[in-house]
Structures are given as C-alpha cells and as structure tokens.
Amino acid sequence: MIHSRIAGTGSYLPPRIVTNDEFSERLETSDAWIRERTGIAQRHIADESQGSSDLALEAGKAALQAAGARPEDIDLIIVATSTPDFIFPSTACLLQAKLGSKDCAAFDVQAVCSGFVYALSIADKFIKSGQHKCALVVGAEVFSRILDWNDRGTCVLFGDGAGAVVLRASDAPGIHSSVLRADGRHSGMLSVPGNVSGGKIIGSPFLQMVGNQVFKFAVKVLDEVGREALAAAGAGIGDVDWLVLHQANVRILDATARKLGIPPEKLVVTVDHHGNTSAASIPLALDEYVRAGRIKAGHRLLMEGVGGGFTWGAVYATF
Ligand code: UT7
C-alpha cells in the first residue's frame, strides 16, 4: 500500500509586527483585555505589495529545502486560502509559476481556518491513489485585507502568514487517518458576506463573527473530530505526542486539550505571537516546533482545524 509522509516543513511571516498597544491607541480596547480573552500579544501584517502567493512562495521554498526536494519534483500543489490574490487564477497556479514547478496539478481549497487540514487530507488521498508522488501543501493568508480595522471584536484577533509541507509517497505512514466535516447551516456565525458583481462590492467585504458562539462550537467539534480521527487509526489519546490545533484563541486551545484529556505540555501554542492566521496557522505552528527541535521524526501529531462554513477536520500522522 502507498502511504504519504511529511518530508519537510516551511513557513513565512511578514516582517511587520503589530502589538496590542497599536490597537489600544485608537480603539476602546487594551493589551490586558486582548491577552486575557485571547492569549494574543502580537501578530504579523503583510505589506500592501504582498499577496498570499508571495507568502506561500517563501513558505514553499523553505519546505522544499527542508525536504531536499526541487520545484520540478512537485507534481501537485494545493493552497488553502480564503484570501487569494485574485478571484482567478488560483493562488496555487500563481505559486506554481513563481516556484517554477511545471505542468503539475495546482488548485486552491477554500475551507477557511480548516483549509490546511482539508488540503492535507486531499493531498494524502491523491498520493495514496498512486497518481501523485510529491505534493506541496500550503496554507497562506492575508486576513488583514478582510478585516474592519475599526471593529475591536474582530480586528485584534487575526494576522497574516504562510506555512507549507512537502508530502511524499512513502512505504510507511505518515498520515494514518483524516476526517473532514462541514455544516453549512452555521454559515452566518463566521463569514465575509460579500462578492464582486458588475464592478461593485455587493454585501460586506469584512469579516463578521458571533465570537462566543464560534468559541463554543469550536471546542465541541474539535473534541469530537479529534477522537474520530484517532479511532479511525486504531489509536487513543495516549498515542498523541503533539496536539496541533488551529491557533484561534489560547482559551479554545486550552479548553479543547482539557476536553480531549491531552496534557498542556503536549499542546502546540503559537497564537500568542502569530494571532489567528486562518489556514496558515497549523503549518506555521508545525514548522516553528519542528525548527525548534520540539517536534521530532517519529512523533505522533493530531492536527485539527475549525472555521467558517462551518468546516472542521482532523489529521492524525506520524511525523
Ligand atoms: O478561527 C475561528 C475564528 N474565530 C475564532 O476562533 C474566535 C472565537 N471566539 C473568541 O475567540 C472569543 O469569543 C472572542 C475573543 C472573540 C471574544 O471573547 P468572549 O470572552 O467570547 O467575549 P464576548 O464576545 O462575550 O464579549 C465580551 C465583551 C463584549 O462587551 P459587552 O457586550 O459585554 O459589554 C464585547 O463588546 O467584550 C467586548 N469586546 C472587547 N473589549 C475590549 C470585544 N472585543 C473587545 C476588545 N477589547 N478587543
């Protein structure tokens, strides 16, 4: 049987750091409130000249280097993003051209903060089919572009960035299981309810969220889907070395780990210095812990995302 395995990770954060104090200078908020309610101390914000494909390019190059792969080795590119450079072509096609990976399949996945888990699960299935051997899977976002910078309830939460993995065909797993879920009846809880039509923006181009409902829903489904992914692999809670959750709010991370019965020392936390980078948050967190020597070869990872749609999912893998 063909398996798929993560062969290298990479990430990129734009250099500009925005601290909580920058918000409190012009909005009714404070560093203390933001830290206490979210755990966020700072986030990175992309320069106006940078699109998601530019961030994805830097993350992708780092992942290729870590995997010892060349752009021409890649036969599948999947970019998870809700902030693409254009309506079309896809960010994955733009990334392909920038990387110089010719002729391979390239497409975007739109599952908001679950996007990376969706993309990784899709790439795993493509590789297991035998038709693809080496995939570049990227989460890349410039959420700063879809925020109302005067809405204190949302603008303090998000940041920009990109993370990537190279997923290769392998004799041994690798990815043991993945579970993907969605429920479109909850679309109003978290959305950017606008579109472009006839040269005009119809609806709103800004992120809207019922924060406390999202919070409760996230903890509930992350617990359920994490257990499902482990059960599908014949594994239990004790078989998790690292819980790599979508980094939305440190209180969501803590509550989910507690509900799953996973001790805090196994919980990956980067939301404090990245903010919520949507589809980029899991591969960004993964790369940071790998490069710090904390996640090592052979460690078992439970990766889980939840976000707009609503969408959620989990991937259980040996690194
Ligand atoms: O990737 C998935 C995307 N989203 C998320 O994961 C977000 C999930 N939700 C959350 O992280 C939390 O719900 C928030 C951080 C958004 C809010 O925390 P909360 O503990 O759920 O607070 P709340 O929504 O119940 O609001 C409490 C109060 C409200 O004031 P009133 O109505 O009680 O007077 C808000 O207006 O906090 C107020 N508030 C703020 N105060 C100071 C909201 N944002 C701010 C702010 N500074 N930035």
CSV table of C-alpha atoms and ligand atoms in Angstrom, one decimal:
chain,number,residue,atom,x,y,z
A,1,MET,CA,0.0,0.0,0.0
A,2,ILE,CA,1.2,3.5,-0.8
A,3,HIS,CA,1.3,5.9,2.2
A,4,SER,CA,2.0,9.6,2.4
A,5,ARG,CA,4.5,11.2,4.8
A,6,ILE,CA,5.6,14.8,5.6
A,7,ALA,CA,9.1,15.2,4.3
A,8,GLY,CA,9.7,18.8,5.2
A,9,THR,CA,8.1,21.9,6.6
A,10,GLY,CA,8.5,25.7,6.0
A,11,SER,CA,6.9,28.9,6.9
A,12,TYR,CA,6.9,32.7,6.4
A,13,LEU,CA,5.8,35.6,8.4
A,14,PRO,CA,5.8,39.2,7.0
A,15,PRO,CA,8.3,41.3,8.9
A,16,ARG,CA,5.9,44.0,10.2
A,17,ILE,CA,4.7,43.2,13.8
A,18,VAL,CA,1.6,44.9,15.2
A,19,THR,CA,1.4,44.8,19.0
A,20,ASN,CA,-1.8,45.1,21.1
A,21,ASP,CA,-0.8,48.6,22.1
A,22,GLU,CA,-1.2,49.8,18.5
A,23,PHE,CA,-4.9,48.9,18.8
A,24,SER,CA,-5.5,50.5,22.2
A,25,GLU,CA,-4.1,53.8,20.9
A,26,ARG,CA,-7.1,54.2,18.5
A,27,LEU,CA,-9.8,51.7,19.7
A,28,GLU,CA,-11.7,51.1,23.0
A,29,THR,CA,-9.5,48.1,23.9
A,30,SER,CA,-6.4,47.2,25.9
A,31,ASP,CA,-3.4,45.0,25.8
A,32,ALA,CA,-4.7,43.4,29.1
A,33,TRP,CA,-8.2,42.6,27.5
A,34,ILE,CA,-6.7,41.1,24.3
A,35,ARG,CA,-4.1,39.0,26.3
A,36,GLU,CA,-6.7,37.8,28.8
A,37,ARG,CA,-9.5,36.9,26.4
A,38,THR,CA,-7.4,35.6,23.5
A,39,GLY,CA,-3.8,35.0,24.6
A,40,ILE,CA,-2.6,37.1,21.7
A,41,ALA,CA,0.2,39.6,22.2
A,42,GLN,CA,1.2,40.4,18.6
A,43,ARG,CA,0.6,39.4,15.0
A,44,HIS,CA,2.4,39.9,11.7
A,45,ILE,CA,0.8,42.0,9.0
A,46,ALA,CA,1.8,41.8,5.3
A,47,ASP,CA,3.0,44.8,3.3
A,48,GLU,CA,0.5,46.1,0.7
A,49,SER,CA,2.7,44.7,-2.1
A,50,GLN,CA,2.5,41.1,-0.7
A,51,GLY,CA,-0.3,38.7,-1.8
A,52,SER,CA,-1.0,35.3,-0.4
A,53,SER,CA,1.0,33.8,-3.3
A,54,ASP,CA,4.1,35.8,-2.2
A,55,LEU,CA,3.8,34.5,1.4
A,56,ALA,CA,3.2,31.0,0.1
A,57,LEU,CA,6.3,31.2,-2.1
A,58,GLU,CA,8.6,31.8,0.8
A,59,ALA,CA,7.0,29.1,2.9
A,60,GLY,CA,7.0,26.7,0.0
A,61,LYS,CA,10.7,27.3,-0.8
A,62,ALA,CA,11.6,26.6,2.9
A,63,ALA,CA,9.6,23.4,2.9
A,64,LEU,CA,11.2,22.2,-0.3
A,65,GLN,CA,14.6,22.9,1.1
A,66,ALA,CA,13.8,21.0,4.3
A,67,ALA,CA,12.6,18.0,2.3
A,68,GLY,CA,15.6,18.1,-0.1
A,69,ALA,CA,13.2,18.5,-3.0
A,70,ARG,CA,13.4,20.6,-6.1
A,71,PRO,CA,10.4,22.6,-7.6
A,72,GLU,CA,10.4,20.1,-10.6
A,73,ASP,CA,9.9,17.2,-8.1
A,74,ILE,CA,6.5,18.6,-7.2
A,75,ASP,CA,3.5,17.0,-9.1
A,76,LEU,CA,0.7,18.5,-7.0
A,77,ILE,CA,0.3,22.0,-5.4
A,78,ILE,CA,-2.7,22.7,-3.1
A,79,VAL,CA,-3.0,26.1,-1.5
A,80,ALA,CA,-5.5,26.5,1.3
A,81,THR,CA,-6.6,30.2,1.4
A,82,SER,CA,-9.7,32.4,1.9
A,83,THR,CA,-7.7,35.5,0.9
A,84,PRO,CA,-6.5,34.6,-2.6
A,85,ASP,CA,-4.5,37.1,-4.8
A,86,PHE,CA,-7.4,37.1,-7.3
A,87,ILE,CA,-10.8,35.7,-8.0
A,88,PHE,CA,-8.9,33.7,-10.5
A,89,PRO,CA,-6.3,32.3,-11.4
A,90,SER,CA,-6.0,30.4,-8.2
A,91,THR,CA,-3.2,31.2,-5.8
A,92,ALA,CA,-1.9,27.7,-6.4
A,93,CYS,CA,-1.3,28.4,-10.1
A,94,LEU,CA,0.4,31.7,-9.2
A,95,LEU,CA,2.6,29.9,-6.8
A,96,GLN,CA,3.4,27.2,-9.3
A,97,ALA,CA,4.7,29.9,-11.8
A,98,LYS,CA,6.7,31.6,-9.1
A,99,LEU,CA,8.3,28.4,-7.9
A,100,GLY,CA,8.9,27.1,-11.4
A,101,SER,CA,7.1,23.7,-10.9
A,102,LYS,CA,6.0,23.0,-14.4
A,103,ASP,CA,2.9,21.0,-15.6
A,104,CYS,CA,1.8,19.7,-12.2
A,105,ALA,CA,-1.8,19.9,-10.9
A,106,ALA,CA,-2.5,23.1,-8.9
A,107,PHE,CA,-5.6,24.2,-7.2
A,108,ASP,CA,-6.9,26.2,-4.1
A,109,VAL,CA,-9.0,24.8,-1.3
A,110,GLN,CA,-11.5,27.2,0.4
A,111,ALA,CA,-12.3,25.9,3.9
A,112,VAL,CA,-11.3,28.9,5.9
A,113,CYS,CA,-9.5,28.0,9.1
A,114,SER,CA,-9.9,24.3,8.4
A,115,GLY,CA,-8.3,24.8,5.0
A,116,PHE,CA,-4.9,23.2,5.8
A,117,VAL,CA,-6.4,20.1,7.3
A,118,TYR,CA,-8.7,19.8,4.2
A,119,ALA,CA,-5.8,20.3,1.8
A,120,LEU,CA,-3.5,17.8,3.7
A,121,SER,CA,-6.3,15.2,3.6
A,122,ILE,CA,-6.9,15.7,-0.1
A,123,ALA,CA,-3.1,15.5,-0.9
A,124,ASP,CA,-2.9,12.3,1.2
A,125,LYS,CA,-5.7,10.8,-0.9
A,126,PHE,CA,-4.1,11.9,-4.2
A,127,ILE,CA,-0.8,10.3,-3.2
A,128,LYS,CA,-2.5,7.1,-2.0
A,129,SER,CA,-4.2,6.8,-5.4
A,130,GLY,CA,-0.7,6.3,-6.9
A,131,GLN,CA,-1.2,9.2,-9.4
A,132,HIS,CA,0.9,11.7,-7.5
A,133,LYS,CA,4.2,11.3,-5.6
A,134,CYS,CA,5.2,14.6,-4.2
A,135,ALA,CA,2.8,17.3,-3.1
A,136,LEU,CA,3.3,20.9,-1.8
A,137,VAL,CA,0.5,21.7,0.6
A,138,VAL,CA,0.3,25.3,1.7
A,139,GLY,CA,-1.8,27.4,4.0
A,140,ALA,CA,-1.4,31.1,3.1
A,141,GLU,CA,-3.5,34.1,4.2
A,142,VAL,CA,-3.6,37.9,4.3
A,143,PHE,CA,-6.6,38.2,6.6
A,144,SER,CA,-5.6,41.8,7.3
A,145,ARG,CA,-7.3,42.6,4.0
A,146,ILE,CA,-10.7,41.4,5.0
A,147,LEU,CA,-10.8,43.0,8.5
A,148,ASP,CA,-12.7,46.1,9.5
A,149,TRP,CA,-9.9,47.8,11.4
A,150,ASN,CA,-12.5,49.7,13.5
A,151,ASP,CA,-14.2,46.6,14.8
A,152,ARG,CA,-12.4,45.8,18.0
A,153,GLY,CA,-14.3,42.5,18.3
A,154,THR,CA,-12.5,41.1,15.2
A,155,CYS,CA,-9.5,43.1,14.1
A,156,VAL,CA,-7.4,42.3,17.1
A,157,LEU,CA,-7.7,38.6,16.5
A,158,PHE,CA,-6.1,37.9,13.1
A,159,GLY,CA,-2.7,38.0,11.4
A,160,ASP,CA,-1.0,37.2,8.1
A,161,GLY,CA,1.4,34.4,7.2
A,162,ALA,CA,2.0,31.1,5.4
A,163,GLY,CA,3.1,27.6,6.2
A,164,ALA,CA,3.8,24.7,4.0
A,165,VAL,CA,4.7,21.0,4.0
A,166,VAL,CA,6.1,18.7,1.3
A,167,LEU,CA,4.1,15.4,1.4
A,168,ARG,CA,5.8,12.5,-0.3
A,169,ALA,CA,4.7,8.9,-1.2
A,170,SER,CA,6.3,6.5,1.3
A,171,ASP,CA,6.3,2.8,2.2
A,172,ALA,CA,5.3,3.6,5.8
A,173,PRO,CA,2.7,6.1,7.2
A,174,GLY,CA,2.9,9.1,7.5
A,175,ILE,CA,-0.7,10.0,7.6
A,176,HIS,CA,-2.8,7.4,9.4
A,177,SER,CA,-6.2,8.9,9.1
A,178,SER,CA,-8.2,12.1,8.3
A,179,VAL,CA,-11.7,13.1,9.0
A,180,LEU,CA,-13.4,16.1,7.3
A,181,ARG,CA,-16.7,17.6,8.3
A,182,ALA,CA,-18.9,20.6,7.4
A,183,ASP,CA,-22.3,22.1,8.3
A,184,GLY,CA,-23.4,25.0,6.1
A,185,ARG,CA,-26.4,25.7,8.3
A,186,HIS,CA,-23.9,27.6,10.5
A,187,SER,CA,-22.6,29.8,7.7
A,188,GLY,CA,-23.8,33.0,9.4
A,189,MET,CA,-21.7,32.5,12.5
A,190,LEU,CA,-18.4,33.5,10.7
A,191,SER,CA,-18.4,35.0,7.3
A,192,VAL,CA,-17.3,37.6,4.8
A,193,PRO,CA,-20.7,38.0,3.2
A,194,GLY,CA,-19.8,39.9,0.1
A,195,ASN,CA,-18.9,39.4,-3.5
A,196,VAL,CA,-17.9,41.4,-6.6
A,197,SER,CA,-20.6,41.8,-9.2
A,198,GLY,CA,-20.8,44.3,-12.1
A,199,GLY,CA,-17.7,46.1,-10.9
A,200,LYS,CA,-19.1,46.7,-7.4
A,201,ILE,CA,-18.8,45.1,-4.0
A,202,ILE,CA,-22.2,43.5,-3.1
A,203,GLY,CA,-22.7,42.9,0.6
A,204,SER,CA,-19.8,43.4,3.0
A,205,PRO,CA,-16.1,42.7,2.3
A,206,PHE,CA,-15.3,42.5,6.0
A,207,LEU,CA,-15.2,39.5,8.4
A,208,GLN,CA,-18.2,39.2,10.7
A,209,MET,CA,-18.3,36.8,13.6
A,210,VAL,CA,-20.5,35.8,16.5
A,211,GLY,CA,-17.4,35.2,18.6
A,212,ASN,CA,-18.8,33.5,21.7
A,213,GLN,CA,-20.9,31.1,19.6
A,214,VAL,CA,-17.9,30.3,17.4
A,215,PHE,CA,-15.9,29.6,20.6
A,216,LYS,CA,-18.4,27.0,22.0
A,217,PHE,CA,-18.9,25.3,18.6
A,218,ALA,CA,-15.1,25.1,18.0
A,219,VAL,CA,-14.4,23.3,21.4
A,220,LYS,CA,-17.3,20.9,20.8
A,221,VAL,CA,-16.4,19.8,17.3
A,222,LEU,CA,-12.6,19.8,17.8
A,223,ASP,CA,-13.1,17.3,20.7
A,224,GLU,CA,-15.4,15.1,18.6
A,225,VAL,CA,-13.4,15.1,15.3
A,226,GLY,CA,-10.1,14.5,17.2
A,227,ARG,CA,-11.5,11.4,18.8
A,228,GLU,CA,-12.9,10.2,15.4
A,229,ALA,CA,-9.6,10.6,13.6
A,230,LEU,CA,-7.8,8.7,16.4
A,231,ALA,CA,-10.4,5.9,16.4
A,232,ALA,CA,-10.1,5.6,12.6
A,233,ALA,CA,-6.4,4.9,13.0
A,234,GLY,CA,-7.0,2.5,15.9
A,235,ALA,CA,-5.2,4.9,18.2
A,236,GLY,CA,-6.1,6.5,21.6
A,237,ILE,CA,-5.5,9.8,23.4
A,238,GLY,CA,-2.3,8.3,24.8
A,239,ASP,CA,-0.9,7.9,21.2
A,240,VAL,CA,-0.7,11.7,20.7
A,241,ASP,CA,2.7,13.4,21.2
A,242,TRP,CA,1.6,16.8,20.0
A,243,LEU,CA,-1.8,18.4,19.6
A,244,VAL,CA,-1.5,20.9,16.8
A,245,LEU,CA,-4.8,22.8,16.8
A,246,HIS,CA,-5.8,25.7,14.6
A,247,GLN,CA,-4.5,28.7,16.5
A,248,ALA,CA,-7.5,30.9,17.1
A,249,ASN,CA,-7.6,31.7,20.8
A,250,VAL,CA,-5.5,30.3,23.7
A,251,ARG,CA,-8.7,29.7,25.6
A,252,ILE,CA,-10.0,27.5,22.8
A,253,LEU,CA,-6.7,25.6,22.7
A,254,ASP,CA,-6.7,25.0,26.5
A,255,ALA,CA,-10.4,24.0,26.6
A,256,THR,CA,-10.0,21.6,23.7
A,257,ALA,CA,-6.9,19.9,25.2
A,258,ARG,CA,-8.7,19.6,28.5
A,259,LYS,CA,-11.8,18.1,26.9
A,260,LEU,CA,-9.7,15.6,25.0
A,261,GLY,CA,-7.7,14.7,28.1
A,262,ILE,CA,-4.4,15.8,26.5
A,263,PRO,CA,-1.9,17.4,29.0
A,264,PRO,CA,-0.9,21.1,28.4
A,265,GLU,CA,2.8,20.2,27.7
A,266,LYS,CA,1.6,18.3,24.5
A,267,LEU,CA,-0.3,21.4,23.2
A,268,VAL,CA,1.4,23.4,20.5
A,269,VAL,CA,0.8,27.2,21.1
A,270,THR,CA,1.8,29.9,18.7
A,271,VAL,CA,-1.3,32.1,18.7
A,272,ASP,CA,0.4,34.4,21.3
A,273,HIS,CA,2.8,35.7,18.6
A,274,HIS,CA,1.1,34.8,15.3
A,275,GLY,CA,-2.6,35.7,16.1
A,276,ASN,CA,-5.1,33.8,14.1
A,277,THR,CA,-3.7,33.2,10.6
A,278,SER,CA,-6.6,31.0,9.5
A,279,ALA,CA,-5.5,28.3,7.0
A,280,ALA,CA,-1.8,29.2,7.7
A,281,SER,CA,-1.9,28.7,11.4
A,282,ILE,CA,-1.4,24.9,11.6
A,283,PRO,CA,1.6,24.6,9.2
A,284,LEU,CA,3.1,27.8,10.7
A,285,ALA,CA,2.9,26.2,14.2
A,286,LEU,CA,4.2,22.9,12.9
A,287,ASP,CA,7.2,24.5,11.2
A,288,GLU,CA,8.0,26.6,14.3
A,289,TYR,CA,8.0,23.5,16.6
A,290,VAL,CA,10.0,21.4,14.1
A,291,ARG,CA,12.7,24.0,13.6
A,292,ALA,CA,12.9,24.5,17.4
A,293,GLY,CA,13.6,20.7,17.6
A,294,ARG,CA,10.5,20.1,19.7
A,295,ILE,CA,8.5,18.1,17.1
A,296,LYS,CA,10.9,15.3,16.0
A,297,ALA,CA,10.8,12.4,13.5
A,298,GLY,CA,8.6,9.7,14.8
A,299,HIS,CA,6.4,12.0,16.9
A,300,ARG,CA,2.6,11.4,16.5
A,301,LEU,CA,0.6,14.5,15.7
A,302,LEU,CA,-3.1,15.2,16.0
A,303,MET,CA,-3.7,18.2,13.7
A,304,GLU,CA,-7.2,19.8,13.9
A,305,GLY,CA,-8.9,22.8,12.3
A,306,VAL,CA,-12.3,24.5,12.6
A,307,GLY,CA,-13.6,27.6,10.8
A,308,GLY,CA,-16.1,29.3,8.6
A,309,GLY,CA,-18.5,27.3,6.6
A,310,PHE,CA,-18.7,25.8,9.2
A,311,THR,CA,-15.9,23.4,8.4
A,312,TRP,CA,-13.8,21.2,10.7
A,313,GLY,CA,-11.5,18.3,10.5
A,314,ALA,CA,-8.5,16.3,11.9
A,315,VAL,CA,-5.5,14.5,10.5
A,316,TYR,CA,-3.6,12.0,12.7
A,317,ALA,CA,0.0,11.5,11.4
A,318,THR,CA,3.4,10.2,12.4
A,319,PHE,CA,6.0,13.0,11.6
B,1,UT7,O1,-10.8,30.7,13.5
B,1,UT7,C1,-12.0,30.7,14.0
B,1,UT7,C2,-12.3,32.2,14.0
B,1,UT7,N1,-12.7,32.8,15.2
B,1,UT7,C3,-12.4,32.4,16.5
B,1,UT7,O2,-11.9,31.4,16.8
B,1,UT7,C4,-12.9,33.4,17.6
B,1,UT7,C5,-13.6,32.6,18.6
B,1,UT7,N2,-14.1,33.5,19.7
B,1,UT7,C6,-13.3,34.1,20.5
B,1,UT7,O3,-12.1,34.0,20.4
B,1,UT7,C7,-13.9,34.9,21.6
B,1,UT7,O4,-15.3,34.8,21.6
B,1,UT7,C8,-13.6,36.5,21.5
B,1,UT7,C9,-12.1,36.7,21.8
B,1,UT7,C10,-13.9,37.0,20.1
B,1,UT7,C11,-14.4,37.3,22.5
B,1,UT7,O5,-14.2,36.8,23.8
B,1,UT7,P1,-15.5,36.4,24.7
B,1,UT7,O6,-15.0,36.0,26.0
B,1,UT7,O7,-16.3,35.4,24.0
B,1,UT7,O8,-16.3,37.8,24.8
B,1,UT7,P2,-17.7,38.2,24.3
B,1,UT7,O9,-17.9,38.1,22.8
B,1,UT7,O10,-18.8,37.5,25.1
B,1,UT7,O11,-17.7,39.8,24.6
B,1,UT7,C12,-17.4,40.3,25.9
B,1,UT7,C13,-17.3,41.8,25.9
B,1,UT7,C14,-18.3,42.5,25.0
B,1,UT7,O12,-18.8,43.6,25.7
B,1,UT7,P3,-20.2,43.6,26.4
B,1,UT7,O13,-21.2,43.3,25.3
B,1,UT7,O14,-20.1,42.5,27.4
B,1,UT7,O15,-20.3,45.0,27.0
B,1,UT7,C15,-17.5,42.9,23.8
B,1,UT7,O16,-18.0,44.1,23.2
B,1,UT7,O17,-16.0,42.2,25.4
B,1,UT7,C16,-16.2,43.2,24.4
B,1,UT7,N3,-15.1,43.2,23.5
B,1,UT7,C17,-13.9,43.8,23.7
B,1,UT7,N4,-13.5,44.6,24.7
B,1,UT7,C18,-12.3,45.1,24.6
B,1,UT7,C19,-15.0,42.5,22.3
B,1,UT7,N5,-13.8,42.7,21.7
B,1,UT7,C20,-13.1,43.6,22.6
B,1,UT7,C21,-11.8,44.1,22.6
B,1,UT7,N6,-11.4,44.9,23.6
B,1,UT7,N7,-11.0,43.9,21.5
